[in-house]
Structure formats: C-alpha cells, structure tokens
Amino acid sequence: MSVTLPKRAWSQVSATVREQRDYAEGFRWLDLDVPASFGAPVAGQFVQLLLDSPSPVLLPRPMSVAGVTRRGSKLTIGFLYAPVGTGTRVLASLEPGESVHITGPLGQGFPLEEPGTPVLVAGGRGLAPLLMAAESLAKARRSCEFVFGARNKSLLIGLNVAKEVLAKRGGRLHLCTDDGSRGTKGNVVDVLDALAPRLDAPLVIHACGPHAMLGAIARWALANGARAHLAMESVMACGTGVCRGCPLPRSAEARARVLATGDEASALQGNPDWAMCCTDGPVFEARELDWDRVE
Ligand SMILES: Cc1cc2nc3c(=O)[nH]c(=O)nc-3n(C[C@H](O)[C@H](O)[C@H](O)COP(=O)(O)OP(=O)(O)OC[C@H]3O[C@@H](n4cnc5c(N)ncnc54)[C@H](O)[C@@H]3O)c2cc1C
Ligand code: FES
C-alpha cells in the first residue's frame, strides 16, 4: 500500500561558505552556496544552520535570509548576523570552502503582495529580512517607504547597504535614532506618526527588530487602521514545529478563529492558545498575537 506524505517545502542540504566579511559594529555578512534544488526563500523566511561535527553546539541556529542570488546550478543565500554566543562565533570563524548544514526555507514570510502602501520598518539588526523585502518589492515594480531606527547612529547596522539598495530600487529611506545622532530624534513609531498622513491608505507595514519595537508597531497599526506584519524571534530547537519549544501567545481574536476553523489541525502548527513561532510565523499579522503577553 502506498502512503501519501504531506508536501514538505523545506530540505536539508550541505552548504558551502562562499564569502564571509565584517560589517559594522562586529556584525558579519555570510554568503552560503546551496544547490539550486534548495527552495528559494522569500523575505521573512529563515533557515536553521547546523555546524558540522565536531561542534560545540548540538542544535542548529535560526537565521533570517537577507538575500538570495541564483548562480547557474547554485543559489547563494546571504545572512547578516551578530556573533553573540558559541554557535554564531564558530559560524563567524568558518572560511570560504568550509561547510555547514542548512535546513529551509522555513516559516511564513512577509505577504509583500498585499495591496496598500508598503512601509518596511527595521530596528537594529532587524535590517536583514527587510533588505530582501525591498529587493522583492522592486522586482514587482513597487516602491516602498523604508523606516530604519536604532538607539544611536553606530547601531544603524548596514545603513550603507540599505542606502545602496534603496537608491538602486527607488525606495525612500527615513532614519531615526533615540539620541538624535542620525535622522529624526525619536523612535520608529514617531516616524510612522509623521509619515502616515502623507501616504495613501491603507498602509501595510512589514517589520523586524526587537520585540518591544514590534509590539509598539502592532499597537500603532491596530489603533490607526493599518496592517502590520511582524517578524518575531524565539529560541528555537527544531524550526519545523516538532519540539514545541517556540510558543508565542495568540490574541483572543486568533484563539477564537483557531477554535472555530480548526486551524490547529496540523500537528506542526500551534494550538488555540499558543502559536508556534517557527511554523505559524515567524511573520505574524498584528491581530494574531497578544502583545501584552509577548516577551
Ligand atoms: C527566526 C529567527 C531569525 C533570526 N535571524 C537572525 C539574523 O538574521 N541575524 C542574527 O544575528 N540573529 C538572528 N537570530 C538570532 C540567532 O538565532 C541567535 O543569535 C543565535 O541562535 C545565537 O546562537 P549562539 O549559539 O551564538 O548563542 P548562544 O550561546 O545559544 O546564546 C548567546 C546569547 O544569544 C541569545 N540568543 C540565543 N538565541 C537567540 C534568539 N533566537 N534570539 C535572540 N537572542 C538569542 C541567548 O539568550 C544568549 O544571551 C534569529 C533568530 C530567530 C528565531
Ligand atoms: S522550534 Fe521546534 S517547534 Fe518551533
């Protein structure tokens, strides 16, 4: 008897380091070559990077995709990351030609096709998936407003690349810093307040950055009739819905919908109370989560 398995969008392959370079403030840019059979990720999706054995870390590390380039029979996938702990420090030491296992593409990306004025909002290292979103919008001949904020100017990591991408692709950059050392003095919500009256409604926000910033954007969107898609993070072990280790609290509205429609039917999705960051997300619409309980 033949068994029909559900279609799986991701695969696990061996990737080769193509290039690795220093970025500002200790950040690194990593390019990995994977076979073209690896599904091309969309902006907002992530992969799991597993170091070759022997490795000081057992589990793979989740990483957002910052860029994808097709080169003949290969795909090059780019990452912007901070070496903050054991796994990412070993990743930072890999030389061109060395290998790492990559599983992906994983999770739900930004719904960039949604009608409205696209506003991309990046906080700190949250720039990575939004650079790719700006590229994807440009390929679809859509311009964007790009809000980039940080505590101070030295933490606007990747600003030069953002400028380059937007100059080439026609997006408008709006900078802000908490201390006023670059751009508007204030946070990204202050910029949204100033920008919104000048843009055609509805605004469709796609954002990535610290959870406190994403919560503030979600509340702003809910109060101002905008849609907001927020790329969340959680400590992740499997990245595929199996370990149940990355729950985020659903809103009452989402809970009622899941109960009514049985959206939790897949064993790899969350349950009525909790969404799994890796499979239901990492990108969530503002109405999906209970922002008072997000940590
Ligand atoms: C969907 C997703 C996308 C991500 N994309 C990026 C990215 O594009 N660039 C990037 O630099 N990082 C990204 N991260 C965070 C990255 O996965 C962690 O920094 C990494 O797992 C740390 O591993 P480590 O072994 O170096 O650190 P560990 O030794 O495991 O921990 C060192 C420190 O990092 C913190 N840490 C561990 N995991 C996370 C996490 N998931 N988020 C935040 N802090 C964490 C720990 O609390 C600890 O303080 C992403 C995380 C997720 C869930
Ligand atoms: S990381 Fe395992 S369920 Fe999300």
Coordinates of C-alpha atoms and ligand atoms in Angstrom, one line a residue:
M1 CA 0.0 0.0 0.0
S2 CA 1.5 3.4 -0.9
V3 CA 1.4 6.1 1.7
T4 CA 1.0 9.8 0.6
L5 CA 3.1 12.1 2.7
P6 CA 2.2 15.7 3.1
K7 CA 4.2 18.0 0.8
R8 CA 7.2 19.5 2.6
A9 CA 8.5 22.8 1.4
W10 CA 11.9 22.6 3.1
S11 CA 15.0 20.4 2.7
Q12 CA 18.3 19.9 4.5
V13 CA 21.5 20.1 2.4
S14 CA 25.2 20.8 2.8
A15 CA 26.1 24.4 2.1
T16 CA 29.5 25.8 1.3
V17 CA 30.8 29.1 2.6
R18 CA 31.3 31.4 -0.4
E19 CA 32.3 34.5 1.4
Q20 CA 32.3 36.0 4.9
R21 CA 33.0 39.6 5.7
D22 CA 33.0 42.0 8.6
Y23 CA 30.2 44.5 8.9
A24 CA 29.8 47.5 11.2
E25 CA 29.8 47.0 15.0
G26 CA 31.0 43.4 15.0
F27 CA 28.3 42.1 12.6
R28 CA 29.1 39.7 9.8
W29 CA 27.8 39.1 6.4
L30 CA 27.8 35.4 5.3
D31 CA 27.2 34.1 1.8
L32 CA 26.4 30.3 1.5
D33 CA 26.2 28.4 -1.7
V34 CA 23.5 25.7 -1.8
P35 CA 22.3 23.5 -4.7
A36 CA 19.6 25.1 -6.8
S37 CA 17.2 22.3 -5.7
F38 CA 17.0 24.1 -2.3
G39 CA 13.8 26.1 -2.4
A40 CA 14.4 29.8 -2.9
P41 CA 13.4 31.5 0.4
V42 CA 11.1 34.6 0.3
A43 CA 11.7 37.7 2.5
G44 CA 10.9 37.0 6.2
Q45 CA 11.6 33.2 6.0
F46 CA 14.5 31.7 7.9
V47 CA 16.8 28.7 7.8
Q48 CA 18.4 26.6 10.5
L49 CA 22.2 26.4 10.3
L50 CA 23.8 23.3 11.9
L51 CA 27.6 23.3 12.3
D52 CA 29.5 20.3 11.1
S53 CA 30.6 17.8 13.7
P54 CA 32.6 18.0 15.9
S55 CA 30.8 21.1 17.1
P56 CA 30.5 22.8 20.5
V57 CA 26.7 23.2 20.0
L58 CA 24.2 20.4 19.5
L59 CA 21.3 22.3 18.0
P60 CA 21.0 24.3 14.8
R61 CA 20.8 28.1 15.0
P62 CA 17.9 30.0 13.3
M63 CA 18.9 32.8 10.9
S64 CA 16.8 35.1 8.7
V65 CA 17.6 35.2 5.0
A66 CA 18.9 38.6 3.9
G67 CA 19.5 38.0 0.2
V68 CA 19.2 35.3 -2.5
T69 CA 21.1 35.2 -5.7
R70 CA 20.7 32.5 -8.4
R71 CA 24.0 31.5 -10.0
G72 CA 23.6 28.7 -12.6
S73 CA 23.1 25.5 -10.7
K74 CA 23.5 27.1 -7.4
L75 CA 21.7 29.6 -5.1
T76 CA 23.7 31.9 -2.9
I77 CA 21.9 32.8 0.3
G78 CA 23.1 35.8 2.3
F79 CA 22.8 36.4 6.1
L80 CA 23.6 39.4 8.3
Y81 CA 24.3 38.2 11.8
A82 CA 25.9 39.0 15.1
P83 CA 28.3 36.5 16.7
V84 CA 26.7 36.7 20.2
G85 CA 27.4 33.2 21.6
T86 CA 29.1 29.8 21.0
G87 CA 27.3 28.8 17.8
T88 CA 27.4 32.1 16.0
R89 CA 31.1 32.6 17.0
V90 CA 32.0 29.3 15.4
L91 CA 29.9 30.3 12.3
A92 CA 32.0 33.5 12.1
S93 CA 35.2 31.5 12.1
L94 CA 34.3 29.5 9.0
E95 CA 36.5 30.1 5.9
P96 CA 35.4 30.0 2.3
G97 CA 35.1 26.4 1.1
E98 CA 34.0 25.1 4.6
S99 CA 30.6 23.6 5.0
V100 CA 27.6 23.9 7.2
H101 CA 24.2 22.1 7.1
I102 CA 21.2 24.2 6.2
T103 CA 17.5 23.4 6.6
G104 CA 15.0 25.6 4.9
P105 CA 13.3 27.6 3.7
L106 CA 11.3 27.7 7.0
G107 CA 8.2 29.5 8.2
Q108 CA 5.9 32.1 6.8
G109 CA 7.5 35.2 5.0
F110 CA 6.1 38.7 4.6
P111 CA 3.0 38.9 2.4
L112 CA 4.5 41.5 0.1
E113 CA 1.7 41.1 -2.4
E114 CA -0.8 42.6 0.0
P115 CA -2.4 45.7 -1.6
G116 CA -1.7 49.0 0.0
T117 CA 1.4 51.3 0.5
P118 CA 4.3 49.1 1.7
V119 CA 6.2 50.5 4.7
L120 CA 9.2 48.5 5.8
V121 CA 10.4 49.1 9.3
A122 CA 13.8 47.8 10.6
G123 CA 15.2 48.1 14.1
G124 CA 18.9 47.4 14.7
R125 CA 19.9 44.0 13.2
G126 CA 16.3 43.6 12.0
L127 CA 17.5 45.0 8.7
A128 CA 18.4 41.6 7.3
P129 CA 14.9 40.3 6.0
L130 CA 13.8 43.9 5.1
L131 CA 16.7 44.4 2.6
M132 CA 15.4 41.3 0.9
A133 CA 11.8 42.6 1.1
A134 CA 12.8 45.9 -0.5
E135 CA 14.5 44.0 -3.4
S136 CA 11.4 41.8 -3.9
L137 CA 9.1 44.8 -3.9
A138 CA 11.3 46.5 -6.5
K139 CA 11.3 43.4 -8.7
A140 CA 7.5 43.6 -8.6
R141 CA 7.9 47.3 -9.6
R142 CA 6.6 48.5 -6.3
S143 CA 8.4 51.3 -4.4
C144 CA 8.4 51.4 -0.6
E145 CA 8.9 53.6 2.4
F146 CA 11.8 52.3 4.5
V147 CA 12.0 53.3 8.2
F148 CA 15.2 52.4 9.9
G149 CA 15.7 53.1 13.6
A150 CA 18.3 52.4 16.3
R151 CA 19.4 53.7 19.7
N152 CA 22.2 55.7 18.1
K153 CA 23.9 56.1 14.7
S154 CA 26.5 53.4 15.2
L155 CA 23.8 50.8 15.7
L156 CA 22.2 51.6 12.3
I157 CA 23.9 48.3 11.2
G158 CA 24.0 48.0 7.4
L159 CA 22.9 51.6 6.7
N160 CA 25.2 51.9 3.6
V161 CA 23.8 48.7 2.1
A162 CA 20.2 49.9 2.8
K163 CA 21.0 53.2 1.1
E164 CA 22.5 51.4 -1.9
V165 CA 19.6 49.0 -2.3
L166 CA 17.0 51.8 -2.0
A167 CA 18.9 54.2 -4.3
K168 CA 19.0 51.5 -7.0
R169 CA 15.4 50.3 -6.4
G170 CA 13.6 53.6 -5.8
G171 CA 12.5 53.3 -2.1
R172 CA 12.6 56.2 0.3
L173 CA 14.7 55.9 3.5
H174 CA 13.6 57.5 6.8
L175 CA 16.1 57.3 9.6
C176 CA 15.6 57.8 13.3
T177 CA 17.7 57.4 16.4
D178 CA 16.7 57.6 20.1
D179 CA 19.5 60.1 20.8
G180 CA 19.1 62.1 17.6
S181 CA 22.7 61.3 16.4
R182 CA 21.3 60.4 12.9
G183 CA 17.9 61.2 11.3
T184 CA 14.8 62.2 13.3
K185 CA 15.3 62.1 17.1
G186 CA 12.8 59.5 18.3
N187 CA 11.7 56.0 17.5
V188 CA 10.1 54.3 14.5
V189 CA 6.6 54.9 15.8
D190 CA 7.3 58.7 15.9
V191 CA 8.3 58.3 12.2
L192 CA 5.1 56.4 11.4
D193 CA 3.1 59.1 13.0
A194 CA 4.7 61.7 10.8
L195 CA 4.7 59.7 7.7
A196 CA 1.2 58.2 7.7
P197 CA -0.7 61.4 6.8
R198 CA 1.5 61.8 3.6
L199 CA 0.9 58.2 2.4
D200 CA -2.1 56.6 0.6
A201 CA -4.1 54.3 2.9
P202 CA -4.1 51.5 3.7
L203 CA -0.5 51.2 5.0
V204 CA 0.9 47.7 5.0
I205 CA 3.8 47.5 7.4
H206 CA 6.4 44.8 7.3
A207 CA 8.8 45.0 10.3
C208 CA 11.6 43.2 12.0
G209 CA 13.6 44.2 15.2
P210 CA 13.4 43.9 19.0
H211 CA 10.0 42.6 20.3
A212 CA 9.4 45.8 22.2
M213 CA 9.6 47.7 18.9
L214 CA 7.4 45.2 17.1
G215 CA 4.8 45.4 19.9
A216 CA 4.8 49.2 19.6
I217 CA 4.3 49.0 15.9
A218 CA 1.5 46.4 16.3
R219 CA -0.4 48.7 18.7
W220 CA 0.1 51.6 16.4
A221 CA -1.2 49.7 13.4
L222 CA -4.3 48.4 15.4
A223 CA -5.0 52.0 16.5
N224 CA -4.5 53.5 13.1
G225 CA -6.3 51.1 10.8
A226 CA -3.1 49.8 9.2
R227 CA -2.0 46.2 8.6
A228 CA 1.3 45.2 10.2
H229 CA 3.3 42.0 9.7
L230 CA 5.9 41.5 12.4
A231 CA 8.9 39.1 12.1
M232 CA 9.2 37.5 15.6
E233 CA 12.1 35.6 17.2
S234 CA 12.1 32.8 19.8
V235 CA 14.7 30.4 21.0
M236 CA 14.3 27.5 18.5
A237 CA 15.5 23.9 18.6
C238 CA 13.9 22.2 15.5
G239 CA 12.5 25.1 13.5
T240 CA 9.9 22.7 12.0
G241 CA 7.1 22.5 14.6
V242 CA 8.2 19.3 16.2
C243 CA 9.8 20.3 19.5
R244 CA 7.0 22.8 20.6
G245 CA 9.7 25.0 22.1
C246 CA 8.9 28.3 20.4
P247 CA 5.4 29.3 21.6
L248 CA 4.0 32.8 21.3
P249 CA 0.7 33.8 22.9
R250 CA -2.3 34.1 20.5
S251 CA -4.7 37.1 20.8
A252 CA -8.3 36.4 21.8
E253 CA -9.4 37.0 18.2
A254 CA -6.9 34.5 16.8
R255 CA -7.8 31.9 19.5
A256 CA -11.5 32.2 18.6
R257 CA -10.7 31.8 14.9
V258 CA -8.5 28.8 15.5
L259 CA -11.2 27.1 17.6
A260 CA -13.9 27.9 15.0
T261 CA -11.9 26.8 12.0
G262 CA -9.7 24.1 13.4
D263 CA -6.6 25.8 12.0
E264 CA -4.5 23.9 14.6
A265 CA -5.3 20.7 12.7
S266 CA -1.7 20.2 11.6
A267 CA 0.3 18.6 14.3
L268 CA 3.2 21.0 13.4
Q269 CA 1.2 24.2 14.0
G270 CA 0.4 25.7 17.4
N271 CA -2.8 25.2 19.4
P272 CA -5.7 27.6 20.2
D273 CA -3.7 29.4 22.9
W274 CA -0.2 29.3 21.5
A275 CA 1.2 29.8 18.0
M276 CA 4.5 28.2 17.1
C277 CA 6.9 30.9 16.0
C278 CA 8.7 28.6 13.6
T279 CA 5.7 27.3 11.6
D280 CA 2.8 29.7 12.2
G281 CA 5.4 32.6 12.0
P282 CA 8.0 33.9 12.3
V283 CA 6.0 36.7 10.5
F284 CA 2.6 37.4 12.3
E285 CA 0.0 40.0 11.5
A286 CA -0.6 42.3 14.5
R287 CA -4.0 40.9 15.2
E288 CA -2.6 37.3 15.7
L289 CA -0.7 37.8 18.9
D290 CA -1.5 39.0 22.4
W291 CA 1.1 41.9 22.7
D292 CA 0.6 42.3 26.4
R293 CA 2.0 38.7 26.9
V294 CA 4.7 38.7 24.3
E295 CA 8.1 38.8 26.0
Ligands
LIG1 C1 13.6 33.3 13.2 C2 14.9 33.8 13.7 C3 15.7 34.6 12.8 C4 16.9 35.1 13.3 N1 17.6 35.8 12.4 C5 18.8 36.4 12.8 C6 19.6 37.2 12.0 O1 19.2 37.4 10.8 N2 20.8 37.7 12.4 C7 21.2 37.4 13.7 O2 22.3 37.9 14.1 N3 20.5 36.6 14.6 C8 19.3 36.1 14.2 N4 18.6 35.3 15.0 C9 19.1 35.1 16.4 C10 20.1 33.9 16.3 O3 19.5 32.7 16.0 C11 20.8 33.8 17.7 O4 21.5 34.9 18.0 C12 21.6 32.6 17.8 O5 20.8 31.4 17.8 C13 22.5 32.6 19.0 O6 23.2 31.3 19.0 P1 24.7 31.2 19.7 O7 25.0 29.8 19.8 O8 25.7 32.1 19.1 O9 24.3 31.8 21.1 P2 24.0 31.1 22.5 O10 25.3 30.7 23.1 O11 23.0 30.0 22.3 O12 23.4 32.3 23.2 C14 24.1 33.5 23.4 C15 23.2 34.7 23.6 O13 22.3 34.8 22.5 C16 20.9 34.8 23.0 N5 20.1 34.1 22.0 C17 20.0 32.8 21.7 N6 19.1 32.5 20.8 C18 18.5 33.7 20.5 C19 17.5 34.1 19.7 N7 16.8 33.2 18.9 N8 17.1 35.4 19.6 C20 17.8 36.3 20.3 N9 18.8 36.0 21.2 C21 19.1 34.7 21.2 C22 21.0 34.0 24.3 O14 19.9 34.3 25.1 C23 22.3 34.4 24.8 O15 22.2 35.6 25.5 C24 17.3 34.8 14.6 C25 16.5 34.1 15.5 C26 15.3 33.6 15.0 C27 14.5 32.8 15.9
FES2 S1 11.5 25.4 17.2 FE1 10.6 23.5 17.5 S2 8.5 23.8 17.4 FE2 9.4 25.7 16.9

